[in-house]
């Protein structure tokens, strides 16, 4: 079965410091991978998605970047964090959900909560 | 432009009542409509999904009603329970291009015992 891991789960960082959030997927190959951000009490904002190694599409210009150095690894980074980068970051992968769903479904990780002070 | 519009933003229901959340979409090319349930501090989890070739799908107490002509779909939670208290997101995507899932803004459901 497929599993998705995100770390760290919680992070408190000062303004201006760098950021690295990591996501890995197990049990599948060449998945579509996504980074979403969820501000407090808000919806899901798509930040980046990747259809393969080294292929990154950015949805919202901002202080963040993403990389996919390996097939099942997706990294979200920043060189200098801003207060507005605080939020709940979710990694997700898109893959076949099986006969019950009959479709390619989006499966989320447990999330990484970032607080920038 | 918001591809998927969701309402209400928040909902309070008595235990045993029916919770109804509505979504509307613009792009008629969408062919997959999932609902996600998110508990505080957790990632969203797929709850139930529907394709436009059917008008209703039921799984236990959860039902999706789909109106293709109106470009609307809704989630009904029958016999709502306090454990159903969570944020619910509707979404839409295309299976053929499929790189993006468009999410609604979420509905915070509180079920009062």
PDB file of C-alpha atoms in Angstrom:
ATOM      1  CA  UNK A   1       0.000   0.000   0.000  1.00  0.00           C
ATOM      2  CA  UNK A   2       1.011   3.564  -0.571  1.00  0.00           C
ATOM      3  CA  UNK A   3       2.007   5.884   2.253  1.00  0.00           C
ATOM      4  CA  UNK A   4       3.064   9.503   2.372  1.00  0.00           C
ATOM      5  CA  UNK A   5       5.376  10.999   4.967  1.00  0.00           C
ATOM      6  CA  UNK A   6       5.958  14.622   5.842  1.00  0.00           C
ATOM      7  CA  UNK A   7       8.463  16.116   8.229  1.00  0.00           C
ATOM      8  CA  UNK A   8       8.933  17.929  10.390  1.00  0.00           C
ATOM      9  CA  UNK A   9       5.426  17.903  11.816  1.00  0.00           C
ATOM     10  CA  UNK A  10       5.927  21.195  13.623  1.00  0.00           C
ATOM     11  CA  UNK A  11       8.421  23.974  13.038  1.00  0.00           C
ATOM     12  CA  UNK A  12       8.958  27.376  14.656  1.00  0.00           C
ATOM     13  CA  UNK A  13      11.349  29.599  12.744  1.00  0.00           C
ATOM     14  CA  UNK A  14      12.444  33.249  13.012  1.00  0.00           C
ATOM     15  CA  UNK A  15      11.807  35.681  10.194  1.00  0.00           C
ATOM     16  CA  UNK A  16      14.636  35.593   7.667  1.00  0.00           C
ATOM     17  CA  UNK A  17      15.676  32.013   8.397  1.00  0.00           C
ATOM     18  CA  UNK A  18      15.689  29.258   5.752  1.00  0.00           C
ATOM     19  CA  UNK A  19      13.089  26.521   5.428  1.00  0.00           C
ATOM     20  CA  UNK A  20      13.091  22.951   4.238  1.00  0.00           C
ATOM     21  CA  UNK A  21      10.030  20.712   4.413  1.00  0.00           C
ATOM     22  CA  UNK A  22      10.313  17.212   3.070  1.00  0.00           C
ATOM     23  CA  UNK A  23       7.776  14.804   1.679  1.00  0.00           C
ATOM     24  CA  UNK A  24       8.275  11.221   0.561  1.00  0.00           C
ATOM     25  CA  UNK A  25       5.885   8.704  -0.919  1.00  0.00           C
ATOM     26  CA  UNK A  26       6.208   4.932  -0.630  1.00  0.00           C
ATOM     27  CA  UNK A  27       4.580   2.149  -2.580  1.00  0.00           C
ATOM     28  CA  UNK A  28       4.190   3.896  -5.914  1.00  0.00           C
ATOM     29  CA  UNK A  29       6.333   5.159  -8.747  1.00  0.00           C
ATOM     30  CA  UNK A  30       6.264   8.386 -10.750  1.00  0.00           C
ATOM     31  CA  UNK A  31       3.426   9.944  -8.779  1.00  0.00           C
ATOM     32  CA  UNK A  32       2.170  13.470  -9.322  1.00  0.00           C
ATOM     33  CA  UNK A  33       3.191  15.380  -6.191  1.00  0.00           C
ATOM     34  CA  UNK A  34       1.720  18.554  -4.744  1.00  0.00           C
ATOM     35  CA  UNK A  35       2.406  21.155  -2.078  1.00  0.00           C
ATOM     36  CA  UNK A  36      -0.580  22.970  -0.604  1.00  0.00           C
ATOM     37  CA  UNK A  37      -0.721  25.636   2.075  1.00  0.00           C
ATOM     38  CA  UNK A  38      -3.584  26.157   4.438  1.00  0.00           C
ATOM     39  CA  UNK A  39      -3.640  29.402   6.415  1.00  0.00           C
ATOM     40  CA  UNK A  40      -5.505  29.369   9.727  1.00  0.00           C
ATOM     41  CA  UNK A  41      -9.205  28.817   9.083  1.00  0.00           C
ATOM     42  CA  UNK A  42      -8.737  29.049   5.348  1.00  0.00           C
ATOM     43  CA  UNK A  43      -8.954  26.811   2.327  1.00  0.00           C
ATOM     44  CA  UNK A  44      -6.289  24.888   0.441  1.00  0.00           C
ATOM     45  CA  UNK A  45      -3.952  26.916  -1.727  1.00  0.00           C
ATOM     46  CA  UNK A  46      -1.961  24.992  -4.337  1.00  0.00           C
ATOM     47  CA  UNK A  47       1.653  26.126  -4.262  1.00  0.00           C
ATOM     48  CA  UNK A  48       3.524  23.695  -6.507  1.00  0.00           C
ATOM     49  CA  UNK A  49       2.981  20.450  -8.346  1.00  0.00           C
ATOM     50  CA  UNK A  50       5.354  18.062 -10.039  1.00  0.00           C
ATOM     51  CA  UNK A  51       4.747  15.395 -12.672  1.00  0.00           C
ATOM     52  CA  UNK A  52       8.302  14.023 -12.567  1.00  0.00           C
ATOM     53  CA  UNK A  53      11.875  14.426 -11.367  1.00  0.00           C
ATOM     54  CA  UNK A  54      13.044  17.997 -11.835  1.00  0.00           C
ATOM     55  CA  UNK A  55       9.647  19.102 -13.201  1.00  0.00           C
ATOM     56  CA  UNK A  56       8.060  21.765 -11.031  1.00  0.00           C
ATOM     57  CA  UNK A  57       5.063  23.952 -11.792  1.00  0.00           C
ATOM     58  CA  UNK A  58       4.477  26.984  -9.614  1.00  0.00           C
ATOM     59  CA  UNK A  59       0.943  28.149  -9.081  1.00  0.00           C
ATOM     60  CA  UNK A  60       1.504  31.208  -6.924  1.00  0.00           C
ATOM     61  CA  UNK A  61       4.585  33.475  -7.130  1.00  0.00           C
ATOM     62  CA  UNK A  62       5.993  33.839  -3.654  1.00  0.00           C
ATOM     63  CA  UNK A  63       8.837  33.397  -1.270  1.00  0.00           C
ATOM     64  CA  UNK A  64       8.893  29.631  -1.641  1.00  0.00           C
ATOM     65  CA  UNK A  65      10.414  27.129  -4.043  1.00  0.00           C
ATOM     66  CA  UNK A  66      10.047  23.410  -4.597  1.00  0.00           C
ATOM     67  CA  UNK A  67      12.323  20.680  -5.844  1.00  0.00           C
ATOM     68  CA  UNK A  68      11.955  17.036  -6.751  1.00  0.00           C
ATOM     69  CA  UNK A  69      15.383  15.462  -6.594  1.00  0.00           C
ATOM     70  CA  UNK A  70      14.083  11.890  -6.625  1.00  0.00           C
ATOM     71  CA  UNK A  71      10.984  10.210  -8.002  1.00  0.00           C
ATOM     72  CA  UNK A  72       9.223   9.959  -4.654  1.00  0.00           C
ATOM     73  CA  UNK A  73      10.707  12.958  -2.851  1.00  0.00           C
ATOM     74  CA  UNK A  74       9.305  16.486  -2.887  1.00  0.00           C
ATOM     75  CA  UNK A  75      10.913  19.348  -0.988  1.00  0.00           C
ATOM     76  CA  UNK A  76       9.534  22.790  -0.168  1.00  0.00           C
ATOM     77  CA  UNK A  77      12.119  25.455   0.577  1.00  0.00           C
ATOM     78  CA  UNK A  78      12.656  29.086   1.334  1.00  0.00           C
ATOM     79  CA  UNK A  79      15.851  31.082   1.631  1.00  0.00           C
ATOM     80  CA  UNK A  80      14.331  33.718   3.919  1.00  0.00           C
ATOM     81  CA  UNK A  81      11.041  33.198   5.696  1.00  0.00           C
ATOM     82  CA  UNK A  82       8.443  35.923   6.047  1.00  0.00           C
ATOM     83  CA  UNK A  83       5.755  36.227   8.716  1.00  0.00           C
ATOM     84  CA  UNK A  84       3.184  35.544   6.006  1.00  0.00           C
ATOM     85  CA  UNK A  85       4.730  32.121   5.338  1.00  0.00           C
ATOM     86  CA  UNK A  86       3.179  30.795   8.544  1.00  0.00           C
ATOM     87  CA  UNK A  87       0.630  28.102   7.895  1.00  0.00           C
ATOM     88  CA  UNK A  88      -0.121  24.417   7.589  1.00  0.00           C
ATOM     89  CA  UNK A  89       1.743  22.861   4.672  1.00  0.00           C
ATOM     90  CA  UNK A  90       0.369  19.751   3.097  1.00  0.00           C
ATOM     91  CA  UNK A  91       2.043  17.401   0.663  1.00  0.00           C
ATOM     92  CA  UNK A  92      -0.131  15.201  -1.503  1.00  0.00           C
ATOM     93  CA  UNK A  93       0.220  12.629  -4.227  1.00  0.00           C
ATOM     94  CA  UNK A  94      -2.159  11.709  -6.993  1.00  0.00           C
ATOM     95  CA  UNK A  95      -2.578   8.099  -7.884  1.00  0.00           C
ATOM     96  CA  UNK A  96      -5.032   5.362  -8.656  1.00  0.00           C
ATOM     97  CA  UNK A  97      -7.507   5.007  -5.845  1.00  0.00           C
ATOM     98  CA  UNK A  98      -8.526   1.485  -6.699  1.00  0.00           C
ATOM     99  CA  UNK A  99     -11.713  -0.042  -7.993  1.00  0.00           C
ATOM    100  CA  UNK A 100     -13.842   1.494  -5.273  1.00  0.00           C
ATOM    101  CA  UNK A 101     -13.009   5.053  -6.295  1.00  0.00           C
ATOM    102  CA  UNK A 102     -12.494   4.289  -9.970  1.00  0.00           C
ATOM    103  CA  UNK A 103     -10.364   7.363 -10.327  1.00  0.00           C
ATOM    104  CA  UNK A 104      -7.046   8.954  -9.611  1.00  0.00           C
ATOM    105  CA  UNK A 105      -7.396  10.388  -6.125  1.00  0.00           C
ATOM    106  CA  UNK A 106      -5.428  12.942  -4.167  1.00  0.00           C
ATOM    107  CA  UNK A 107      -3.988  11.628  -0.909  1.00  0.00           C
ATOM    108  CA  UNK A 108      -2.607  14.054   1.662  1.00  0.00           C
ATOM    109  CA  UNK A 109       0.126  13.694   4.217  1.00  0.00           C
ATOM    110  CA  UNK A 110      -0.344  14.620   7.869  1.00  0.00           C
ATOM    111  CA  UNK A 111       0.957  18.147   7.296  1.00  0.00           C
ATOM    112  CA  UNK A 112       3.714  20.376   8.647  1.00  0.00           C
ATOM    113  CA  UNK A 113       2.737  23.332  10.802  1.00  0.00           C
ATOM    114  CA  UNK A 114       5.081  26.271  10.336  1.00  0.00           C
ATOM    115  CA  UNK A 115       5.091  29.266  12.644  1.00  0.00           C
ATOM    116  CA  UNK A 116       7.293  32.186  11.670  1.00  0.00           C
ATOM    117  CA  UNK A 117       8.057  34.589  14.528  1.00  0.00           C
TER     118      UNK A 117
ATOM    119  CA  UNK B   1     -11.347  33.035 -10.555  1.00  0.00           C
ATOM    120  CA  UNK B   2     -12.695  30.542  -8.062  1.00  0.00           C
ATOM    121  CA  UNK B   3     -13.256  27.327  -9.994  1.00  0.00           C
ATOM    122  CA  UNK B   4     -15.281  25.726  -7.216  1.00  0.00           C
ATOM    123  CA  UNK B   5     -17.520  27.728  -4.897  1.00  0.00           C
ATOM    124  CA  UNK B   6     -18.561  26.206  -1.566  1.00  0.00           C
ATOM    125  CA  UNK B   7     -21.175  27.218   0.983  1.00  0.00           C
ATOM    126  CA  UNK B   8     -21.828  27.697   3.808  1.00  0.00           C
ATOM    127  CA  UNK B   9     -18.546  28.698   5.400  1.00  0.00           C
ATOM    128  CA  UNK B  10     -19.674  27.267   8.717  1.00  0.00           C
ATOM    129  CA  UNK B  11     -22.530  25.071   9.848  1.00  0.00           C
ATOM    130  CA  UNK B  12     -23.908  24.108  13.243  1.00  0.00           C
ATOM    131  CA  UNK B  13     -26.213  21.094  13.424  1.00  0.00           C
ATOM    132  CA  UNK B  14     -27.844  19.243  16.282  1.00  0.00           C
ATOM    133  CA  UNK B  15     -26.933  15.616  16.798  1.00  0.00           C
ATOM    134  CA  UNK B  16     -29.161  13.441  14.643  1.00  0.00           C
ATOM    135  CA  UNK B  17     -29.842  16.219  12.164  1.00  0.00           C
ATOM    136  CA  UNK B  18     -28.923  16.487   8.500  1.00  0.00           C
ATOM    137  CA  UNK B  19     -25.880  18.493   7.448  1.00  0.00           C
ATOM    138  CA  UNK B  20     -25.886  19.853   3.904  1.00  0.00           C
ATOM    139  CA  UNK B  21     -22.927  21.473   2.179  1.00  0.00           C
ATOM    140  CA  UNK B  22     -23.181  22.840  -1.338  1.00  0.00           C
ATOM    141  CA  UNK B  23     -20.676  23.360  -4.130  1.00  0.00           C
ATOM    142  CA  UNK B  24     -20.873  24.829  -7.607  1.00  0.00           C
ATOM    143  CA  UNK B  25     -18.353  24.609 -10.421  1.00  0.00           C
ATOM    144  CA  UNK B  26     -17.735  26.415 -13.689  1.00  0.00           C
ATOM    145  CA  UNK B  27     -15.738  24.120 -15.936  1.00  0.00           C
ATOM    146  CA  UNK B  28     -17.939  21.534 -17.635  1.00  0.00           C
ATOM    147  CA  UNK B  29     -14.823  19.493 -18.427  1.00  0.00           C
ATOM    148  CA  UNK B  30     -14.521  18.464 -14.779  1.00  0.00           C
ATOM    149  CA  UNK B  31     -15.365  14.790 -14.431  1.00  0.00           C
ATOM    150  CA  UNK B  32     -14.429  13.857 -10.892  1.00  0.00           C
ATOM    151  CA  UNK B  33     -15.862  15.440  -7.758  1.00  0.00           C
ATOM    152  CA  UNK B  34     -14.452  14.327  -4.399  1.00  0.00           C
ATOM    153  CA  UNK B  35     -15.261  15.472  -0.884  1.00  0.00           C
ATOM    154  CA  UNK B  36     -12.549  15.624   1.759  1.00  0.00           C
ATOM    155  CA  UNK B  37     -12.889  15.628   5.541  1.00  0.00           C
ATOM    156  CA  UNK B  38     -10.272  17.322   7.689  1.00  0.00           C
ATOM    157  CA  UNK B  39      -9.944  17.122  11.464  1.00  0.00           C
ATOM    158  CA  UNK B  40      -7.936  19.799  13.300  1.00  0.00           C
ATOM    159  CA  UNK B  41      -4.199  19.365  12.866  1.00  0.00           C
ATOM    160  CA  UNK B  42      -4.589  16.587  10.316  1.00  0.00           C
ATOM    161  CA  UNK B  43      -4.387  16.383   6.543  1.00  0.00           C
ATOM    162  CA  UNK B  44      -7.635  16.155   4.574  1.00  0.00           C
ATOM    163  CA  UNK B  45      -8.830  12.619   3.871  1.00  0.00           C
ATOM    164  CA  UNK B  46     -10.980  11.480   0.977  1.00  0.00           C
ATOM    165  CA  UNK B  47     -14.523  10.923   2.215  1.00  0.00           C
ATOM    166  CA  UNK B  48     -16.604  10.178  -0.863  1.00  0.00           C
ATOM    167  CA  UNK B  49     -16.491  11.026  -4.558  1.00  0.00           C
ATOM    168  CA  UNK B  50     -18.755  11.045  -7.587  1.00  0.00           C
ATOM    169  CA  UNK B  51     -18.556  11.154 -11.359  1.00  0.00           C
ATOM    170  CA  UNK B  52     -21.019  13.161 -13.450  1.00  0.00           C
ATOM    171  CA  UNK B  53     -22.591  10.080 -15.006  1.00  0.00           C
ATOM    172  CA  UNK B  54     -24.596   9.437 -11.823  1.00  0.00           C
ATOM    173  CA  UNK B  55     -26.863  11.764  -9.871  1.00  0.00           C
ATOM    174  CA  UNK B  56     -26.287  10.336  -6.427  1.00  0.00           C
ATOM    175  CA  UNK B  57     -23.781   8.273  -4.518  1.00  0.00           C
ATOM    176  CA  UNK B  58     -24.279   7.015  -1.002  1.00  0.00           C
ATOM    177  CA  UNK B  59     -21.786   5.559   1.440  1.00  0.00           C
ATOM    178  CA  UNK B  60     -23.207   4.952   4.876  1.00  0.00           C
ATOM    179  CA  UNK B  61     -24.511   8.243   6.285  1.00  0.00           C
ATOM    180  CA  UNK B  62     -22.783  10.287   3.566  1.00  0.00           C
ATOM    181  CA  UNK B  63     -24.480  11.051   0.246  1.00  0.00           C
ATOM    182  CA  UNK B  64     -23.369  13.145  -2.709  1.00  0.00           C
ATOM    183  CA  UNK B  65     -26.106  14.613  -4.877  1.00  0.00           C
ATOM    184  CA  UNK B  66     -25.004  15.770  -8.312  1.00  0.00           C
ATOM    185  CA  UNK B  67     -26.852  18.075 -10.701  1.00  0.00           C
ATOM    186  CA  UNK B  68     -24.950  18.203 -13.975  1.00  0.00           C
ATOM    187  CA  UNK B  69     -27.195  20.738 -15.693  1.00  0.00           C
ATOM    188  CA  UNK B  70     -26.926  23.176 -12.781  1.00  0.00           C
ATOM    189  CA  UNK B  71     -23.203  22.423 -12.305  1.00  0.00           C
ATOM    190  CA  UNK B  72     -23.802  21.847  -8.621  1.00  0.00           C
ATOM    191  CA  UNK B  73     -23.127  19.060  -6.167  1.00  0.00           C
ATOM    192  CA  UNK B  74     -23.751  18.697  -2.482  1.00  0.00           C
ATOM    193  CA  UNK B  75     -22.792  16.566   0.490  1.00  0.00           C
ATOM    194  CA  UNK B  76     -25.507  15.332   2.819  1.00  0.00           C
ATOM    195  CA  UNK B  77     -24.609  13.887   6.205  1.00  0.00           C
ATOM    196  CA  UNK B  78     -27.549  12.016   7.666  1.00  0.00           C
ATOM    197  CA  UNK B  79     -27.935  11.460  11.412  1.00  0.00           C
ATOM    198  CA  UNK B  80     -25.038  13.835  12.072  1.00  0.00           C
ATOM    199  CA  UNK B  81     -22.820  12.902  15.021  1.00  0.00           C
ATOM    200  CA  UNK B  82     -20.402  14.949  17.155  1.00  0.00           C
ATOM    201  CA  UNK B  83     -17.591  12.895  15.601  1.00  0.00           C
ATOM    202  CA  UNK B  84     -18.516  14.374  12.232  1.00  0.00           C
ATOM    203  CA  UNK B  85     -17.386  17.795  13.456  1.00  0.00           C
ATOM    204  CA  UNK B  86     -14.638  18.717  11.001  1.00  0.00           C
ATOM    205  CA  UNK B  87     -13.905  20.884   7.991  1.00  0.00           C
ATOM    206  CA  UNK B  88     -15.242  19.599   4.699  1.00  0.00           C
ATOM    207  CA  UNK B  89     -13.839  20.495   1.299  1.00  0.00           C
ATOM    208  CA  UNK B  90     -15.376  19.831  -2.064  1.00  0.00           C
ATOM    209  CA  UNK B  91     -13.144  19.569  -5.115  1.00  0.00           C
ATOM    210  CA  UNK B  92     -13.215  19.058  -8.854  1.00  0.00           C
ATOM    211  CA  UNK B  93     -10.719  17.733 -11.358  1.00  0.00           C
ATOM    212  CA  UNK B  94     -10.302  16.367 -14.860  1.00  0.00           C
ATOM    213  CA  UNK B  95      -9.149  12.811 -15.225  1.00  0.00           C
ATOM    214  CA  UNK B  96      -7.502  13.390 -18.599  1.00  0.00           C
ATOM    215  CA  UNK B  97      -5.277  16.352 -17.761  1.00  0.00           C
ATOM    216  CA  UNK B  98      -5.653  15.779 -14.028  1.00  0.00           C
ATOM    217  CA  UNK B  99      -2.707  17.738 -12.717  1.00  0.00           C
ATOM    218  CA  UNK B 100      -4.840  20.015 -10.627  1.00  0.00           C
ATOM    219  CA  UNK B 101      -7.560  19.553  -8.115  1.00  0.00           C
ATOM    220  CA  UNK B 102      -9.639  22.673  -7.555  1.00  0.00           C
ATOM    221  CA  UNK B 103     -10.856  22.956  -3.973  1.00  0.00           C
ATOM    222  CA  UNK B 104     -13.704  24.860  -2.440  1.00  0.00           C
ATOM    223  CA  UNK B 105     -12.950  27.153   0.493  1.00  0.00           C
ATOM    224  CA  UNK B 106     -14.157  24.649   3.086  1.00  0.00           C
ATOM    225  CA  UNK B 107     -17.062  24.336   5.507  1.00  0.00           C
ATOM    226  CA  UNK B 108     -16.511  24.065   9.234  1.00  0.00           C
ATOM    227  CA  UNK B 109     -19.157  21.692  10.608  1.00  0.00           C
ATOM    228  CA  UNK B 110     -19.969  21.549  14.298  1.00  0.00           C
ATOM    229  CA  UNK B 111     -22.407  18.909  15.518  1.00  0.00           C
ATOM    230  CA  UNK B 112     -23.839  19.761  18.930  1.00  0.00           C
ATOM    231  CA  UNK B 113     -24.578  16.800  21.237  1.00  0.00           C
TER     232      UNK B 113
END
